[in-house]
């Protein structure tokens, strides 16, 4: 019997090596006519007072590739580029959403990372959210695009803008050395890693952070889930409690983000959205960033997790905590009520 269950276990694990399925709320529209869309946007921008609704209707319901085609047609028609035209016509959080949509998902992530490290002071929260939640494939694409857009290596900018163990963890993640998921469950390695995490932290005085970093930045996600499970047989605390006891500040937030994303990435984003809309007046930057960056990736699944965890739908929560054209744009990206 154990042979059968071992074989079945390998079967269920093997799909982990395949490409992650996507759950977008924004998909390519059928009967797409980029020239017609470009003309409608040009009319909307030229209208006295700007027809925001038309701009929202078009740009939030087209895929990234389709928006690129619209931008190409727009430039031919209006003799200026679409992002510049949108910047002149819109303002505030609506402008941020629309300009975000003019970039591909990786370009948007790259530009958000760049903005988080610009000027005096660093926006650690954005840095942690993006670097600690993206998969190997996503991070490789972000790095490629970052270099293309800013003529600099993402690693260099992260190293120049952060310090200490926080910098070491972020750099280890940006270096994308994570193992690919394997069909074979290595129980010995799972046990070794679980024990190493315990002995480097809770078991001793002080924390050997480098051991935590190397395990969490290099092991595959299915392997780490099993490691955290096994960890509980060594430690009186689970991994998240251990992190809270052992490290503080940005390093603590980063490790917690990693563990949450290894467990359920979409739930992590659902919780971030809930937290961003708890305060009076939503944390607009956070809400915008998650909806724009995940609408063509897994926002449908984030919606499901939001409803399950927070008892109300994401759609209703956005409706309650935002207003005006910004609200209309977000609700359109959200793609419906649950």
XYZ file of C-alpha atoms in Angstrom:
338
model
C 0.000 0.000 0.000
C 2.797 2.422 0.889
C 4.254 1.969 -2.603
C 0.922 2.935 -4.136
C 0.556 6.012 -1.945
C 4.172 7.019 -2.665
C 3.437 6.727 -6.417
C 0.253 8.783 -6.041
C 2.158 11.353 -4.018
C 4.651 11.692 -6.853
C 1.841 12.010 -9.378
C 0.221 14.897 -7.508
C 3.559 16.620 -7.092
C 4.575 16.322 -10.716
C 2.160 18.997 -11.890
C 4.087 21.477 -9.761
C 6.821 21.478 -12.389
C 4.413 22.650 -15.081
C 3.550 26.249 -15.753
C 1.375 27.804 -13.089
C -2.218 28.198 -14.299
C -3.535 31.762 -14.531
C -6.841 33.124 -13.239
C -7.189 36.554 -14.874
C -10.129 38.938 -14.614
C -8.914 40.850 -17.689
C -8.707 38.771 -20.872
C -8.359 39.654 -24.572
C -11.609 41.038 -25.969
C -13.136 39.385 -29.038
C -13.677 41.368 -32.285
C -10.847 43.662 -31.292
C -10.343 46.784 -33.409
C -7.355 48.800 -32.131
C -7.832 51.654 -34.589
C -11.452 52.106 -33.504
C -10.457 51.992 -29.805
C -7.694 54.542 -30.415
C -10.126 56.903 -32.171
C -12.664 56.579 -29.329
C -9.961 57.372 -26.751
C -8.803 60.400 -28.751
C -12.396 61.700 -28.879
C -12.797 61.028 -25.129
C -9.616 62.990 -24.325
C -10.611 65.922 -26.567
C -14.133 66.148 -25.148
C -14.671 69.189 -22.942
C -14.144 67.926 -19.420
C -12.715 64.558 -20.665
C -14.920 61.494 -21.080
C -13.256 59.312 -18.398
C -15.887 56.578 -18.677
C -14.958 55.705 -22.274
C -11.253 55.578 -21.401
C -12.022 53.291 -18.438
C -14.334 51.055 -20.492
C -11.684 50.491 -23.155
C -8.417 50.239 -21.209
C -9.661 48.115 -18.294
C -11.287 45.554 -20.626
C -8.392 44.926 -23.014
C -5.401 42.664 -22.465
C -1.900 44.080 -22.151
C -1.092 43.053 -25.736
C -4.266 44.710 -27.017
C -3.497 47.914 -25.097
C -0.079 47.974 -26.797
C -1.796 47.773 -30.202
C -4.182 50.589 -29.213
C -1.178 52.724 -28.156
C 0.482 52.082 -31.541
C -2.677 53.108 -33.439
C -3.173 56.116 -31.157
C 0.281 57.460 -31.908
C -0.349 57.112 -35.643
C -3.652 58.921 -35.315
C -2.882 61.648 -32.757
C 0.861 62.108 -33.416
C 1.679 61.746 -29.710
C 2.081 58.759 -27.454
C -0.908 57.516 -25.464
C 0.657 57.544 -21.953
C 1.552 61.242 -22.410
C -1.986 62.008 -23.619
C -3.497 60.147 -20.651
C -1.190 61.996 -18.254
C -2.409 65.309 -19.627
C -6.090 64.322 -19.518
C -6.337 62.479 -16.185
C -5.165 63.062 -12.633
C -4.889 61.437 -9.212
C -5.439 57.722 -8.611
C -7.320 57.224 -11.924
C -4.252 58.462 -13.800
C -2.078 55.996 -11.828
C -4.350 53.075 -12.811
C -4.461 53.996 -16.504
C -0.724 54.620 -16.792
C -0.123 51.322 -14.991
C -2.309 49.535 -17.541
C -0.216 50.911 -20.389
C 2.647 48.676 -19.230
C 2.908 44.888 -19.349
C 2.711 43.133 -15.954
C 6.523 42.814 -15.773
C 7.059 46.423 -16.905
C 4.610 47.600 -14.259
C 6.366 45.582 -11.526
C 9.745 46.897 -12.703
C 8.561 50.513 -12.646
C 6.990 50.064 -9.185
C 10.290 48.641 -7.909
C 12.199 51.559 -9.435
C 9.799 54.076 -7.855
C 10.167 52.377 -4.453
C 13.938 53.007 -4.560
C 13.911 56.503 -6.065
C 15.125 59.560 -4.215
C 15.562 59.842 -0.475
C 14.250 56.973 1.594
C 13.025 53.613 0.375
C 9.458 52.349 0.154
C 10.294 49.024 1.825
C 6.682 47.868 1.826
C 6.453 47.895 -1.993
C 9.892 46.323 -2.306
C 8.918 43.475 0.051
C 5.521 42.898 -1.580
C 6.912 42.551 -5.096
C 10.234 40.782 -4.467
C 8.862 38.310 -1.916
C 5.655 37.395 -3.769
C 6.799 36.865 -7.353
C 7.635 33.426 -8.750
C 11.021 32.612 -10.282
C 9.617 33.082 -13.808
C 8.020 36.418 -12.919
C 11.220 37.673 -11.273
C 13.390 36.653 -14.250
C 11.088 38.616 -16.562
C 11.034 41.619 -14.186
C 14.860 41.672 -14.129
C 15.065 41.509 -17.919
C 12.546 44.315 -18.359
C 14.096 46.401 -15.549
C 17.440 46.408 -17.346
C 15.732 47.296 -20.628
C 13.750 50.162 -19.099
C 16.315 51.690 -16.727
C 19.682 50.535 -18.173
C 20.584 49.227 -14.729
C 20.613 45.845 -13.009
C 17.828 45.376 -10.473
C 20.324 43.630 -8.153
C 22.585 46.686 -8.122
C 19.729 49.031 -7.278
C 18.434 46.768 -4.498
C 21.962 46.422 -3.058
C 22.458 50.185 -3.173
C 19.156 50.961 -1.515
C 18.925 48.401 1.299
C 21.316 47.118 3.939
C 22.078 44.317 6.375
C 20.225 40.996 6.410
C 17.198 42.615 4.742
C 19.388 43.395 1.706
C 20.875 39.870 1.756
C 17.411 38.290 1.687
C 16.105 40.514 -1.136
C 19.252 39.939 -3.196
C 19.031 36.179 -2.710
C 15.452 36.323 -4.062
C 16.312 38.635 -6.964
C 19.112 36.246 -7.986
C 16.404 33.641 -8.792
C 18.310 30.545 -7.706
C 15.194 28.717 -6.546
C 15.038 25.001 -7.384
C 12.426 23.871 -9.869
C 9.727 21.657 -8.323
C 10.668 17.990 -8.606
C 8.552 14.871 -9.072
C 10.559 13.125 -6.375
C 9.865 13.871 -2.721
C 13.201 13.984 -0.875
C 12.109 13.225 2.679
C 15.679 13.336 4.010
C 16.228 16.836 2.606
C 12.838 17.964 3.954
C 13.836 16.751 7.425
C 17.344 18.287 7.186
C 15.948 21.681 6.134
C 13.284 21.659 8.870
C 15.907 20.839 11.504
C 18.326 23.449 10.114
C 15.638 26.167 10.306
C 14.924 25.197 13.930
C 18.586 24.982 14.961
C 19.422 28.301 13.264
C 16.600 30.101 15.074
C 14.392 29.045 17.953
C 16.851 26.464 19.350
C 19.753 28.873 19.849
C 20.339 32.308 21.299
C 20.341 34.709 18.373
C 19.443 33.720 14.813
C 21.657 32.436 12.022
C 19.736 34.413 9.419
C 21.903 33.256 6.512
C 20.699 29.660 6.936
C 17.076 30.855 6.854
C 17.821 32.949 3.767
C 19.551 30.155 1.842
C 16.748 27.650 2.504
C 13.866 30.047 1.808
C 15.449 31.606 -1.284
C 16.674 28.402 -2.923
C 14.269 25.531 -2.252
C 11.240 24.900 -4.449
C 7.831 25.970 -3.151
C 6.323 22.427 -2.863
C 9.447 21.351 -0.957
C 9.207 24.337 1.425
C 5.559 23.618 2.206
C 6.622 20.163 3.386
C 9.578 21.645 5.288
C 7.311 24.037 7.226
C 5.008 21.145 8.025
C 7.925 19.042 9.254
C 9.303 22.044 11.170
C 6.437 21.730 13.657
C 7.805 18.374 14.838
C 11.020 20.138 15.955
C 9.802 23.519 17.143
C 7.128 24.441 19.715
C 6.128 27.230 17.294
C 5.142 27.129 13.633
C 7.345 28.936 11.103
C 5.439 32.230 11.210
C 5.526 32.369 15.044
C 9.248 31.543 14.953
C 9.879 34.411 12.521
C 8.023 36.832 14.804
C 10.118 35.700 17.789
C 13.481 35.726 16.014
C 13.621 38.778 13.724
C 12.106 42.245 13.566
C 11.386 45.089 11.161
C 11.661 44.711 7.389
C 13.380 41.334 7.695
C 10.455 39.988 9.719
C 7.930 41.357 7.181
C 9.908 39.803 4.309
C 10.142 36.331 5.844
C 6.440 36.416 6.777
C 5.518 37.463 3.216
C 7.552 34.564 1.831
C 5.935 31.994 4.130
C 2.436 33.335 3.356
C 3.100 33.256 -0.399
C 4.549 29.733 -0.261
C 1.356 28.664 1.486
C -1.212 30.568 -0.593
C -0.086 33.491 -2.712
C -3.610 34.611 -3.622
C -4.647 34.675 0.036
C -1.627 36.885 0.765
C -2.825 39.418 -1.841
C -6.427 39.164 -0.590
C -5.223 40.013 2.928
C -3.117 42.908 1.615
C -6.179 44.320 -0.165
C -8.344 43.915 2.920
C -5.754 45.633 5.092
C -5.337 48.471 2.553
C -9.062 49.172 2.608
C -9.562 48.928 6.373
C -8.438 52.474 7.058
C -10.702 55.388 6.308
C -9.947 56.113 2.674
C -8.163 53.192 1.076
C -4.370 53.039 0.779
C -4.757 53.813 -2.904
C -1.216 52.976 -4.017
C -1.417 49.486 -2.532
C -4.876 48.743 -3.942
C -3.892 50.076 -7.382
C -0.650 48.091 -7.433
C -2.281 44.767 -6.594
C -5.215 45.129 -8.995
C -3.105 46.377 -11.908
C -0.306 43.832 -11.412
C -2.560 40.798 -10.815
C -5.561 41.420 -13.127
C -3.990 39.360 -15.931
C -2.422 36.811 -13.587
C -4.579 35.576 -10.700
C -7.051 38.262 -9.622
C -9.998 35.876 -10.091
C -8.460 33.554 -7.503
C -7.606 36.494 -5.217
C -11.311 37.403 -5.360
C -12.255 33.866 -4.265
C -9.775 33.946 -1.362
C -10.983 37.421 -0.361
C -14.602 36.266 -0.142
C -13.649 33.128 1.810
C -11.409 34.936 4.282
C -13.129 38.296 4.719
C -16.797 37.314 4.394
C -17.580 40.100 1.921
C -16.700 40.256 -1.765
C -13.714 42.206 -3.070
C -16.076 44.032 -5.444
C -18.288 45.288 -2.592
C -15.264 46.240 -0.478
C -13.796 48.314 -3.315
C -17.223 49.935 -3.847
C -17.391 50.899 -0.146
C -13.854 52.271 0.201
C -13.224 54.129 -3.064
C -15.132 56.663 -5.119
C -15.568 58.363 -8.469
C -13.819 57.335 -11.668
C -11.068 55.612 -9.676
C -13.696 53.316 -8.177
C -15.184 52.596 -11.632
C -11.758 51.627 -12.997
C -10.997 49.300 -10.057
C -14.419 47.628 -10.218
C -13.930 47.015 -13.917
C -10.507 45.413 -13.294
C -12.036 43.360 -10.482
C -14.300 41.892 -13.154
C -17.521 41.299 -11.225
C -19.058 40.542 -7.844
C -18.860 37.202 -6.053
